[in-house]
PDB file of C-alpha atoms and ligand atoms in Angstrom:
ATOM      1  CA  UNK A   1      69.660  97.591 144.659  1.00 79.00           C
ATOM      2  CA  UNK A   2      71.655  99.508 142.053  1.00 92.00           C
ATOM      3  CA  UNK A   3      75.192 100.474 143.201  1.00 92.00           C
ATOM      4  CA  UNK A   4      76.029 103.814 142.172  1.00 95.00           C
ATOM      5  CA  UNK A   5      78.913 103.852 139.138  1.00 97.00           C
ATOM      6  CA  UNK A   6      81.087 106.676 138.416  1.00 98.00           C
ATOM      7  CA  UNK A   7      83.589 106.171 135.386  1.00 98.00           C
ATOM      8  CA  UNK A   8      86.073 108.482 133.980  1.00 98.00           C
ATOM      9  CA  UNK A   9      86.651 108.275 130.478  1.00 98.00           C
ATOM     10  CA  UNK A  10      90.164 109.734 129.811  1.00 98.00           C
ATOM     11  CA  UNK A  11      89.574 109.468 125.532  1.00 98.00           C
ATOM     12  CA  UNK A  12      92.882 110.258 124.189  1.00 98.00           C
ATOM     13  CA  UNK A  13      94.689 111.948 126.868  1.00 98.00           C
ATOM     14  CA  UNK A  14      97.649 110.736 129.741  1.00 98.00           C
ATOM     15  CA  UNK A  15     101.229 109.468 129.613  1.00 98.00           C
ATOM     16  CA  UNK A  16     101.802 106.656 131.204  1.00 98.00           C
ATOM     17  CA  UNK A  17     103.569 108.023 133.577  1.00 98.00           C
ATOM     18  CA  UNK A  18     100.471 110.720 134.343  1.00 98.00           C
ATOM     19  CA  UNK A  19      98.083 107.533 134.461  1.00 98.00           C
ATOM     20  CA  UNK A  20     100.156 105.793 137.422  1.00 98.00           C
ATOM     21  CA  UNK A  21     100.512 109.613 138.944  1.00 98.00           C
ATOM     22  CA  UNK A  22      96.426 109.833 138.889  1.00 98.00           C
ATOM     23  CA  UNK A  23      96.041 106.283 140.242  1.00 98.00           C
ATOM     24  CA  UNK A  24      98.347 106.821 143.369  1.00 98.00           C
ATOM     25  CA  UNK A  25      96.723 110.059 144.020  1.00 98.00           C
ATOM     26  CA  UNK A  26      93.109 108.799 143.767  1.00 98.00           C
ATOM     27  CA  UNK A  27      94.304 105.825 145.763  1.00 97.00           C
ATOM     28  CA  UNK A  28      95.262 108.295 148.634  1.00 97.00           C
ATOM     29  CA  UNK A  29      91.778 109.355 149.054  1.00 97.00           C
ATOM     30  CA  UNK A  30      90.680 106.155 148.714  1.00 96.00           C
ATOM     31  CA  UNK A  31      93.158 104.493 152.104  1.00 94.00           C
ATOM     32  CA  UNK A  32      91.468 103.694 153.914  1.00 93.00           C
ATOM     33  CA  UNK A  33      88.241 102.734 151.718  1.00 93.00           C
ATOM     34  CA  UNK A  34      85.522 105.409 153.126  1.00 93.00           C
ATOM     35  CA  UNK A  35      82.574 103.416 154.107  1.00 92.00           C
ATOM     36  CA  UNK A  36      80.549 104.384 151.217  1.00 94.00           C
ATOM     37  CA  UNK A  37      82.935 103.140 148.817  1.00 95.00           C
ATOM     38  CA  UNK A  38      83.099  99.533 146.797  1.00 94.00           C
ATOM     39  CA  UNK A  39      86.919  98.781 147.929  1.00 90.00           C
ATOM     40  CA  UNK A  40      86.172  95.037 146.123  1.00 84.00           C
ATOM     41  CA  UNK A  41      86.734  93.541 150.161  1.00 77.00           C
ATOM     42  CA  UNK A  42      84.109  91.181 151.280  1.00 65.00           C
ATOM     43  CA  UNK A  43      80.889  92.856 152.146  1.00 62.00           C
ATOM     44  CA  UNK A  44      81.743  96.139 150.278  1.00 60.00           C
ATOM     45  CA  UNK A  45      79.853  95.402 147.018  1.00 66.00           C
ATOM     46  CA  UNK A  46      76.828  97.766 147.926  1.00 82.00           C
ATOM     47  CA  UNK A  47      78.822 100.975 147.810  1.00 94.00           C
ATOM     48  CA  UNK A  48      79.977 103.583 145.048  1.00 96.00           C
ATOM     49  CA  UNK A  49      82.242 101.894 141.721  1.00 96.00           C
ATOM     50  CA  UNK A  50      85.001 103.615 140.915  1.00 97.00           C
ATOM     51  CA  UNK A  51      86.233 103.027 136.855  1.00 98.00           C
ATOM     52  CA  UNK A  52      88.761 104.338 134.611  1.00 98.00           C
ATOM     53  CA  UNK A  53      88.492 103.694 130.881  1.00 98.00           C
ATOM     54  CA  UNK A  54      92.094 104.580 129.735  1.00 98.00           C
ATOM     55  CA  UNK A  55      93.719 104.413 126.424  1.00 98.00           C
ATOM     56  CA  UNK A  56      95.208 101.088 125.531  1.00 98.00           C
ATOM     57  CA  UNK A  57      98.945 101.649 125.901  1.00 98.00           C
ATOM     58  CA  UNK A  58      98.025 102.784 129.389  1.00 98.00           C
ATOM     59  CA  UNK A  59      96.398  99.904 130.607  1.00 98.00           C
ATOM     60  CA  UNK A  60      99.141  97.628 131.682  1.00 98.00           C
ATOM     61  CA  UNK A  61     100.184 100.766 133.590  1.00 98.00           C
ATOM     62  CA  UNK A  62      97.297 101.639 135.036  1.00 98.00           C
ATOM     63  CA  UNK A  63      95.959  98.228 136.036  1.00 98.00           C
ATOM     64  CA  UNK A  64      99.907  98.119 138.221  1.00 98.00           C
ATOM     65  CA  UNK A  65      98.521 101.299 139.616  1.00 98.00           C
ATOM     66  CA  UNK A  66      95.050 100.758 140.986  1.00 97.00           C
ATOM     67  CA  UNK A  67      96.074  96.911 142.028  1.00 96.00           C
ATOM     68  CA  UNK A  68      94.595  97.081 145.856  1.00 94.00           C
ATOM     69  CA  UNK A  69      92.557 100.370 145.591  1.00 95.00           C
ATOM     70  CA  UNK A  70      89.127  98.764 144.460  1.00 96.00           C
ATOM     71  CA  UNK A  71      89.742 101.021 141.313  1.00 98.00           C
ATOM     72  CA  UNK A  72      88.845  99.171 138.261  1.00 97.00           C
ATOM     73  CA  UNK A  73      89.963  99.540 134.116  1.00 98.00           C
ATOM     74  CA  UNK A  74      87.596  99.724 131.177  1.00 98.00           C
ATOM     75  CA  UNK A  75      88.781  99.991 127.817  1.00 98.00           C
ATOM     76  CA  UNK A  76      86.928 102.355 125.849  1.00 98.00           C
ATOM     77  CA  UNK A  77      86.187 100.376 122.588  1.00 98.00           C
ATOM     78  CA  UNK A  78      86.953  96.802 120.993  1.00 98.00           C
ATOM     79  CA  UNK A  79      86.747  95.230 117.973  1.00 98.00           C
ATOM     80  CA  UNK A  80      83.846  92.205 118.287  1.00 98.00           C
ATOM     81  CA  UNK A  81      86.798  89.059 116.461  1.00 98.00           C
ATOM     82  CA  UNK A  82      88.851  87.326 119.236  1.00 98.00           C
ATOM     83  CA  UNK A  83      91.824  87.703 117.348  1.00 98.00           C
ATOM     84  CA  UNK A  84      92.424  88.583 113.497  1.00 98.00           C
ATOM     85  CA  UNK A  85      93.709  90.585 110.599  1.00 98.00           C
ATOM     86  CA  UNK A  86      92.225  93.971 111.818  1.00 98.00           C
ATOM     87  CA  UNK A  87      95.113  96.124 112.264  1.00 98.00           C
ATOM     88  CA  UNK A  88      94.923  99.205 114.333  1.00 97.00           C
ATOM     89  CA  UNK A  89      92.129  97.219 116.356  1.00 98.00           C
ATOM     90  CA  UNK A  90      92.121  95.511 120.311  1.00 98.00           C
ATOM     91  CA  UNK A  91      89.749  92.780 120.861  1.00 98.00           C
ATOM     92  CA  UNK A  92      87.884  91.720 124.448  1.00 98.00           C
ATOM     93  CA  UNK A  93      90.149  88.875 125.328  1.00 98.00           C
ATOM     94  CA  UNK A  94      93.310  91.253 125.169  1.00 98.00           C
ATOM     95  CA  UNK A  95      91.073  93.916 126.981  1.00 98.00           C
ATOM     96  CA  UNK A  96      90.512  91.438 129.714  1.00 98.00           C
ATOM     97  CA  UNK A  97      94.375  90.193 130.203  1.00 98.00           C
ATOM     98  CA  UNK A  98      94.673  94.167 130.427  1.00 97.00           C
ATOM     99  CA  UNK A  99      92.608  93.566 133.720  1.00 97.00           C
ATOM    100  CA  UNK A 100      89.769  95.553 132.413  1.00 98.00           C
ATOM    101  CA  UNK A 101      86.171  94.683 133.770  1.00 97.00           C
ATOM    102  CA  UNK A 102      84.090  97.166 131.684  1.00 98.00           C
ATOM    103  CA  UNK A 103      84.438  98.684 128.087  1.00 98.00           C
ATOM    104  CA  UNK A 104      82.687 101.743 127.129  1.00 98.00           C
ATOM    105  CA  UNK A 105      81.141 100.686 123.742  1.00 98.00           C
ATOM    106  CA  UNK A 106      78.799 103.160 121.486  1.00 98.00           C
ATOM    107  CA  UNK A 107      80.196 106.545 122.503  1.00 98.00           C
ATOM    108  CA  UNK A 108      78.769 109.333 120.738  1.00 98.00           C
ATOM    109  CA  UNK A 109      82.619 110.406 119.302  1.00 98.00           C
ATOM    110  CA  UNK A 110      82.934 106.629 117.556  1.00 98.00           C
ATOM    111  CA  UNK A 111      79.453 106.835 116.560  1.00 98.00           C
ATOM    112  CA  UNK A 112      79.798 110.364 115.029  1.00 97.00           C
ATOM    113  CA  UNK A 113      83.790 110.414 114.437  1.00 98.00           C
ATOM    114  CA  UNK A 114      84.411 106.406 113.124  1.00 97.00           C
ATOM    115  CA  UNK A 115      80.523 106.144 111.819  1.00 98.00           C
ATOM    116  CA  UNK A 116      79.565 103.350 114.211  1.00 98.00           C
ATOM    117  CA  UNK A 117      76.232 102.184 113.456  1.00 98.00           C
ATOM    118  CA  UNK A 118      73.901 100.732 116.486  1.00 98.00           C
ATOM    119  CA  UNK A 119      74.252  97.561 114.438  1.00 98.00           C
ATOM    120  CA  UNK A 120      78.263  97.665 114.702  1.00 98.00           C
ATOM    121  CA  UNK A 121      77.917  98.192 118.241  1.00 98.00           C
ATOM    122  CA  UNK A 122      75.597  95.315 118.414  1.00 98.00           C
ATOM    123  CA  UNK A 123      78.035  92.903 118.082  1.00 98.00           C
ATOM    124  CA  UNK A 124      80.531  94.430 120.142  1.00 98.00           C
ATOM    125  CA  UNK A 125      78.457  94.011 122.913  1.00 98.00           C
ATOM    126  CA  UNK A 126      77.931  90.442 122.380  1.00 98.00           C
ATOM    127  CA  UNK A 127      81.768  90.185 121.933  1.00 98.00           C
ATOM    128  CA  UNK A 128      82.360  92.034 125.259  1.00 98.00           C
ATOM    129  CA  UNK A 129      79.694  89.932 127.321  1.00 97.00           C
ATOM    130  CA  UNK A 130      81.157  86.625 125.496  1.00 97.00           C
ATOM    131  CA  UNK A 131      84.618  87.601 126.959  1.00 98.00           C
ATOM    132  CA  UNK A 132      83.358  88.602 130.555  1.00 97.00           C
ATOM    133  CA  UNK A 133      84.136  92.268 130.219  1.00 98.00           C
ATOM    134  CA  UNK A 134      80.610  94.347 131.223  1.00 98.00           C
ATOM    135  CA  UNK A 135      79.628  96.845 128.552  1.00 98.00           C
ATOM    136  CA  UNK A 136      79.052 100.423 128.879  1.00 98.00           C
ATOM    137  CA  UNK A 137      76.957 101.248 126.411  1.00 98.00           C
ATOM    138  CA  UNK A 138      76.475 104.866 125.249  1.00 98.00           C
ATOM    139  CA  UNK A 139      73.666 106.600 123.691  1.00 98.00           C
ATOM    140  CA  UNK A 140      72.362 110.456 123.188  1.00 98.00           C
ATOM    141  CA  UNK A 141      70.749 112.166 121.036  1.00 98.00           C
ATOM    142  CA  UNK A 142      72.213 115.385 119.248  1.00 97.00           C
ATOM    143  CA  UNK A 143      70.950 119.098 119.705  1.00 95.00           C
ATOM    144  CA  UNK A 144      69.339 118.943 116.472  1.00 95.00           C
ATOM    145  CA  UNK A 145      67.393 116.072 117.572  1.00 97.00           C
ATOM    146  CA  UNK A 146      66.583 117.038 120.855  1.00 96.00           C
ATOM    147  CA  UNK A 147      65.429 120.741 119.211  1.00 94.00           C
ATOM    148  CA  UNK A 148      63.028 118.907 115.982  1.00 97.00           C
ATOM    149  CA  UNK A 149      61.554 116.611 119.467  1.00 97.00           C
ATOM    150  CA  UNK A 150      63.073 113.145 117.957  1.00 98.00           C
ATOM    151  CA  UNK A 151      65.148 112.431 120.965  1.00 98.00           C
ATOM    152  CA  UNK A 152      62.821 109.758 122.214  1.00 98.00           C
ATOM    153  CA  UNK A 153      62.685 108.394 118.782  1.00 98.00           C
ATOM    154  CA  UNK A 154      66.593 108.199 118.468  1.00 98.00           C
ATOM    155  CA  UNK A 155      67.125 106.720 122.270  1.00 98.00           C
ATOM    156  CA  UNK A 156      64.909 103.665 121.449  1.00 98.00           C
ATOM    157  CA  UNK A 157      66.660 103.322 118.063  1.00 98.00           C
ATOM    158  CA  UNK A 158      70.416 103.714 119.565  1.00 98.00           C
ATOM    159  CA  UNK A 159      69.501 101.233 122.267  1.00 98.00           C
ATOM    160  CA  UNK A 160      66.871  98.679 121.041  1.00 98.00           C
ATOM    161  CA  UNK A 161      70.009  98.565 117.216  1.00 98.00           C
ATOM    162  CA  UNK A 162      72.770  98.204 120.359  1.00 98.00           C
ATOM    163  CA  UNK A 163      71.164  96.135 122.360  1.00 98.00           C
ATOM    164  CA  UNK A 164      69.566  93.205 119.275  1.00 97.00           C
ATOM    165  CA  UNK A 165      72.680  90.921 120.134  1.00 97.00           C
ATOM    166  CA  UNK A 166      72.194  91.252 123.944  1.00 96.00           C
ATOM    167  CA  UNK A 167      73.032  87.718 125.945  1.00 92.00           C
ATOM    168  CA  UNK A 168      69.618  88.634 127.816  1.00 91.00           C
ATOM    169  CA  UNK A 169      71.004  85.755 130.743  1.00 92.00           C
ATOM    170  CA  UNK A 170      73.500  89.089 131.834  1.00 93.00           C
ATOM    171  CA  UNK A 171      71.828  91.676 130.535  1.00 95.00           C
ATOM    172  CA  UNK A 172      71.851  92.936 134.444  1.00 94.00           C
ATOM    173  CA  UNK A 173      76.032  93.036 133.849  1.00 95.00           C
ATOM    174  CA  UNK A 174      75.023  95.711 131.130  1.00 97.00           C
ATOM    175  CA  UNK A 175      75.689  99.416 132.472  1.00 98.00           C
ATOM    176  CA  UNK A 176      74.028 102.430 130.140  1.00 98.00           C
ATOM    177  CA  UNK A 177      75.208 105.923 129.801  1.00 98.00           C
ATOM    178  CA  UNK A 178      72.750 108.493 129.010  1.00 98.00           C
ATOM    179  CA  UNK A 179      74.993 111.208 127.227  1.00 98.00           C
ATOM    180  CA  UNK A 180      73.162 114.355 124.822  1.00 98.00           C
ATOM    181  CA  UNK A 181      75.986 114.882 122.767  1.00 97.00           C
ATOM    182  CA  UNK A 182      75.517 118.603 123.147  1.00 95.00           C
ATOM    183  CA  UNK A 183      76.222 118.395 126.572  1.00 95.00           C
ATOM    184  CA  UNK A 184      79.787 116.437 126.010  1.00 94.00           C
ATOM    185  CA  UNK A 185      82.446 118.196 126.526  1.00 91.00           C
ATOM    186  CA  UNK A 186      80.712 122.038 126.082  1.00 91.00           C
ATOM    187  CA  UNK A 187      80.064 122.708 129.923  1.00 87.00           C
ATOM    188  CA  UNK A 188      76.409 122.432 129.027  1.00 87.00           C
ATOM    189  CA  UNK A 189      74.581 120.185 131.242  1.00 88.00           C
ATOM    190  CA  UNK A 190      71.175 119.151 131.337  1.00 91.00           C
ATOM    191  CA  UNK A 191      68.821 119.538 134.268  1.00 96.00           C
ATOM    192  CA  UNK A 192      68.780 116.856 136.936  1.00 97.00           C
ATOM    193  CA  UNK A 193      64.966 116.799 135.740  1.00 97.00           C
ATOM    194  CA  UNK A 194      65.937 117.015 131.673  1.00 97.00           C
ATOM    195  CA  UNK A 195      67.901 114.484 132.606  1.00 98.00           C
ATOM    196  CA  UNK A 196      66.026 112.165 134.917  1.00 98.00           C
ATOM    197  CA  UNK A 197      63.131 112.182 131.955  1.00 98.00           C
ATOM    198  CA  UNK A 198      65.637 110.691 129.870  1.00 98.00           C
ATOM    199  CA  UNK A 199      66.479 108.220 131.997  1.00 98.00           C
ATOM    200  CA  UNK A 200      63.013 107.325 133.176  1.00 98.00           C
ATOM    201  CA  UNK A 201      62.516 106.775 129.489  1.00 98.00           C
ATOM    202  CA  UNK A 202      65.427 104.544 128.697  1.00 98.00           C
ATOM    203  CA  UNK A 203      64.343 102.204 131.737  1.00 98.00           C
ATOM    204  CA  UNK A 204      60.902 101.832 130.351  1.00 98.00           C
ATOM    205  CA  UNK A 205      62.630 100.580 127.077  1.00 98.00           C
ATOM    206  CA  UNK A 206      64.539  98.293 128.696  1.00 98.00           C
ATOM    207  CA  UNK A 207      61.223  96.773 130.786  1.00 98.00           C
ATOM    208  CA  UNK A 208      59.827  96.725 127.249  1.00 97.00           C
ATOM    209  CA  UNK A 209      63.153  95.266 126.331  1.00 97.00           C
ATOM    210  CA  UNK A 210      64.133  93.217 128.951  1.00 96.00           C
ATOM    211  CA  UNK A 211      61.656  92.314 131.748  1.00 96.00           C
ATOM    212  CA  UNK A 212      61.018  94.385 134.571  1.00 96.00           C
ATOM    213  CA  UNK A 213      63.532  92.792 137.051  1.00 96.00           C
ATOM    214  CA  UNK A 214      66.526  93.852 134.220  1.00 96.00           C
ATOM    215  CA  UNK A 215      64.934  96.850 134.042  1.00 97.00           C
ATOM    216  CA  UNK A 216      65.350  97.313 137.682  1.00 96.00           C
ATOM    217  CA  UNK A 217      68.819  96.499 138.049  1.00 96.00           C
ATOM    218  CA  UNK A 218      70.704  98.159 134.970  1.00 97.00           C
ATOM    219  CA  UNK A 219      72.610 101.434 136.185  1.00 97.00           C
ATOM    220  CA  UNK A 220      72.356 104.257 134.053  1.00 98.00           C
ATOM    221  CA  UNK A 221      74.695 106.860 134.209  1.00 98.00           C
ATOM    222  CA  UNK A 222      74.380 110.588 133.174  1.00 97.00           C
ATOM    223  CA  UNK A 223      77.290 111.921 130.938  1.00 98.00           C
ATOM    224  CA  UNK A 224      77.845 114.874 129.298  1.00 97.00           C
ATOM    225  CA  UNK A 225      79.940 118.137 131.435  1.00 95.00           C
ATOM    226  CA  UNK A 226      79.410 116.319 134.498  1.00 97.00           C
ATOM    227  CA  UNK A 227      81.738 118.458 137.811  1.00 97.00           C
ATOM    228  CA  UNK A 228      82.149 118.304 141.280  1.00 97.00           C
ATOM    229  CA  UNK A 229      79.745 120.905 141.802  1.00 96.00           C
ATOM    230  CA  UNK A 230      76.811 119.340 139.377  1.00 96.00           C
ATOM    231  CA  UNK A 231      77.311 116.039 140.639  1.00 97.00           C
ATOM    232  CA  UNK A 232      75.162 115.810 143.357  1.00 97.00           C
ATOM    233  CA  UNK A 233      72.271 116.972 141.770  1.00 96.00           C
ATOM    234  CA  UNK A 234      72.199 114.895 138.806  1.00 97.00           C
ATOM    235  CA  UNK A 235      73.313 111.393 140.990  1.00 97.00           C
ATOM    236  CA  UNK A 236      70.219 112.346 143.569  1.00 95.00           C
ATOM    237  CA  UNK A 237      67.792 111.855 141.151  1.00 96.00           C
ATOM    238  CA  UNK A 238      66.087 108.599 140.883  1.00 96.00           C
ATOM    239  CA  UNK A 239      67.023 107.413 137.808  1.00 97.00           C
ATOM    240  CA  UNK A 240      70.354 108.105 137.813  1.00 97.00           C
ATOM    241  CA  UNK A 241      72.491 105.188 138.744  1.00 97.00           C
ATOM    242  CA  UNK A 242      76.600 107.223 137.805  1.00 97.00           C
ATOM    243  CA  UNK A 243      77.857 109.546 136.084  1.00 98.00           C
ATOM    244  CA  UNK A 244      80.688 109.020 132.623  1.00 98.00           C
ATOM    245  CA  UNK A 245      82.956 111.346 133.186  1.00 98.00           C
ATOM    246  CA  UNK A 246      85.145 113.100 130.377  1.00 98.00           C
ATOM    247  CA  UNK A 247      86.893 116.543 130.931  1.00 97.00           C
ATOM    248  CA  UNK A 248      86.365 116.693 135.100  1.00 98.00           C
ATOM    249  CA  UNK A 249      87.714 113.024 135.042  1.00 98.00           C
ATOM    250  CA  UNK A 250      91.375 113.802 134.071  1.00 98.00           C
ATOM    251  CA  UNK A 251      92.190 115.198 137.742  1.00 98.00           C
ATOM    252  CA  UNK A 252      92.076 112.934 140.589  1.00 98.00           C
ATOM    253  CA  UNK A 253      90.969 115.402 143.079  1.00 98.00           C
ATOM    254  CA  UNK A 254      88.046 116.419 140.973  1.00 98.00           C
ATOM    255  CA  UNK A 255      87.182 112.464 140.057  1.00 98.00           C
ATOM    256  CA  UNK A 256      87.295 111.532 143.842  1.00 98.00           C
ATOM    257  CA  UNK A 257      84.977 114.713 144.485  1.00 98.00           C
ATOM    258  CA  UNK A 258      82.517 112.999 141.905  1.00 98.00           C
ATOM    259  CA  UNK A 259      82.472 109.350 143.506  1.00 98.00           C
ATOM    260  CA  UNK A 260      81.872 111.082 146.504  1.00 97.00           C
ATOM    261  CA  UNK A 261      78.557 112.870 145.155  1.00 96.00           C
ATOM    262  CA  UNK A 262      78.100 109.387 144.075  1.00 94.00           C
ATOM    263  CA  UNK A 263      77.411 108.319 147.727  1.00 89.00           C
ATOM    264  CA  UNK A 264      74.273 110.292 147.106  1.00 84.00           C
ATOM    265  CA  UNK A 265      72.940 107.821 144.984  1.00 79.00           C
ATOM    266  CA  UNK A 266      73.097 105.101 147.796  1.00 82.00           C
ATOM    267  CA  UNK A 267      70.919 103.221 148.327  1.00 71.00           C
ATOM    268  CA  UNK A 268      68.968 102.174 145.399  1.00 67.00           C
TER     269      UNK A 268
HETATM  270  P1  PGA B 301      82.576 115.433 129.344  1.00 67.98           P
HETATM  271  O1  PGA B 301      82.608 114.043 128.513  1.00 67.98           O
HETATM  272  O2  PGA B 301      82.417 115.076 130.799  1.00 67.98           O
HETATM  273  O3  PGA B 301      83.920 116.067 129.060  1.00 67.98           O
HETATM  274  O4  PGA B 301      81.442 116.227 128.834  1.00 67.98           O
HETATM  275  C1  PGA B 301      81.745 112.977 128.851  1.00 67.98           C
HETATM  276  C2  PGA B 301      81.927 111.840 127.882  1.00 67.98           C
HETATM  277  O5  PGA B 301      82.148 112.083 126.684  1.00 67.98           O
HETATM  278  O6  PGA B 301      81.865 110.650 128.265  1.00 67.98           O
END
């Protein structure tokens, strides 16, 4: 069983004041808890996860905000020390007095942007599973890549260099997002089957990885230009376990329309 998991990933946008404003709007649509939805009540854990990875001056904020809505934070990047002389940087114990439960680790803008290396990432993971906080790790392959047919090649590296620190005893905590980074924010989204083959492919790494019952129950979601009105088709497909959300994430109407294509992806 593989609950479906739909994150939105807010990067560097949102007041705090238009974080709580999302948060009580989402929660609206959310009271009461519609039946196919993880609300975090007893007996509700099979249904569709709702996260929102939000900047880290927003956190405190948004964590007041989505108290009682089954909502839950991610931060969306941490450095692997506890604590430390690394200015500019948050670590996982901080993220988790924040109230976060996830972090999105290995996104394709740190990777490309802050030249993250799969090894970098590698011990971020470990940090984040060390500190309770479930990683989201990100990988994707670039047009170029995808066009000279290395995507494969570059999916096993990202996640096999990611993954070498992995505590393998909660590997099954670990959540992977599938995102082509030509797909990211340019409207351009693969093909539920494009897609699906990628997936497929990334959970045959992991049985090589991992052992087939990990292999089983890892969610991976699809990112990259994921709406309302793709949503469904992507999240039907077997492989697909959620969607990362960037652009169609920052309105709560359009967010609650993706968790409920999410409901599609029930049961697994
Ligand atoms: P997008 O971003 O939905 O705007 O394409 C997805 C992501 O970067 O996680």
């Amino acid at each position: 069983m593989r609950a479906p998991i739909i994150a939105a990933n807010w990067k560097m946008h949102k007041t705090r004041t238009e974080a709580a404003d999302f948060l009580q709007r989402l929660g609206r649509h959310l009271e009461p808890a519609p039946t196919w939805f993880d609300s975090g009540e007893p007996g509700a854990g099979e249904g569709v996860q709702a996260v929102v990875a939000a900047p880290f001056p927003l956190l405190e904020t948004a964590a007041r905000a989505a108290a009682g809505t089954g909502v839950l934070l991610a931060g969306q990047n941490l450095h692997p020390a506890t604590q430390g002389a690394f200015t500019g940087e948050v670590s996982a114990p901080m993220l988790r007095d924040c109230d976060c439960s996830f972090v999105i680790l290995g996104h394709s803008e740190r990777r490309a942007l802050f030249q993250e290396s799969s090894e970098w990432i590698s011990e971020k993971v470990a940090a984040a599973q060390e500190h309770g906080l479930r990683p989201i790790l990100c990988v994707g392959e670039t047009l170029e890549e995808r066009e000279s047919g290395a995507t494969e090649t570059v999916l096993a590296a990202q996640l096999e260099g990611s993954l070498a620190l992995l505590n393998a005893a909660q590997a099954e905590e670990l959540v992977l997002a599938y995102e082509p980074v030509w797909a990211i924010g340019t409207g351009k989204t693969a093909t539920p089957e494009l897609a699906q083959a990628a997936h497929a492919f990334l959970r045959e790494r992991l049985r090589k990885l991992l052992g087939e019952a990990s292999a089983h129950a890892i969610r991976i979601q699809y990112g990259g230009s994921v709406k309302p009105d793709n949503a469904e088709s992507l999240l039907s497909q077997p492989d697909i376990d959620g969607a990362l959300v960037g652009g169609a994430s920052l309105d709560p109407d359009s967010f609650y329309a993706i968790l409920r294509a999410g409901a599609t992806a029930l049961p697994r």
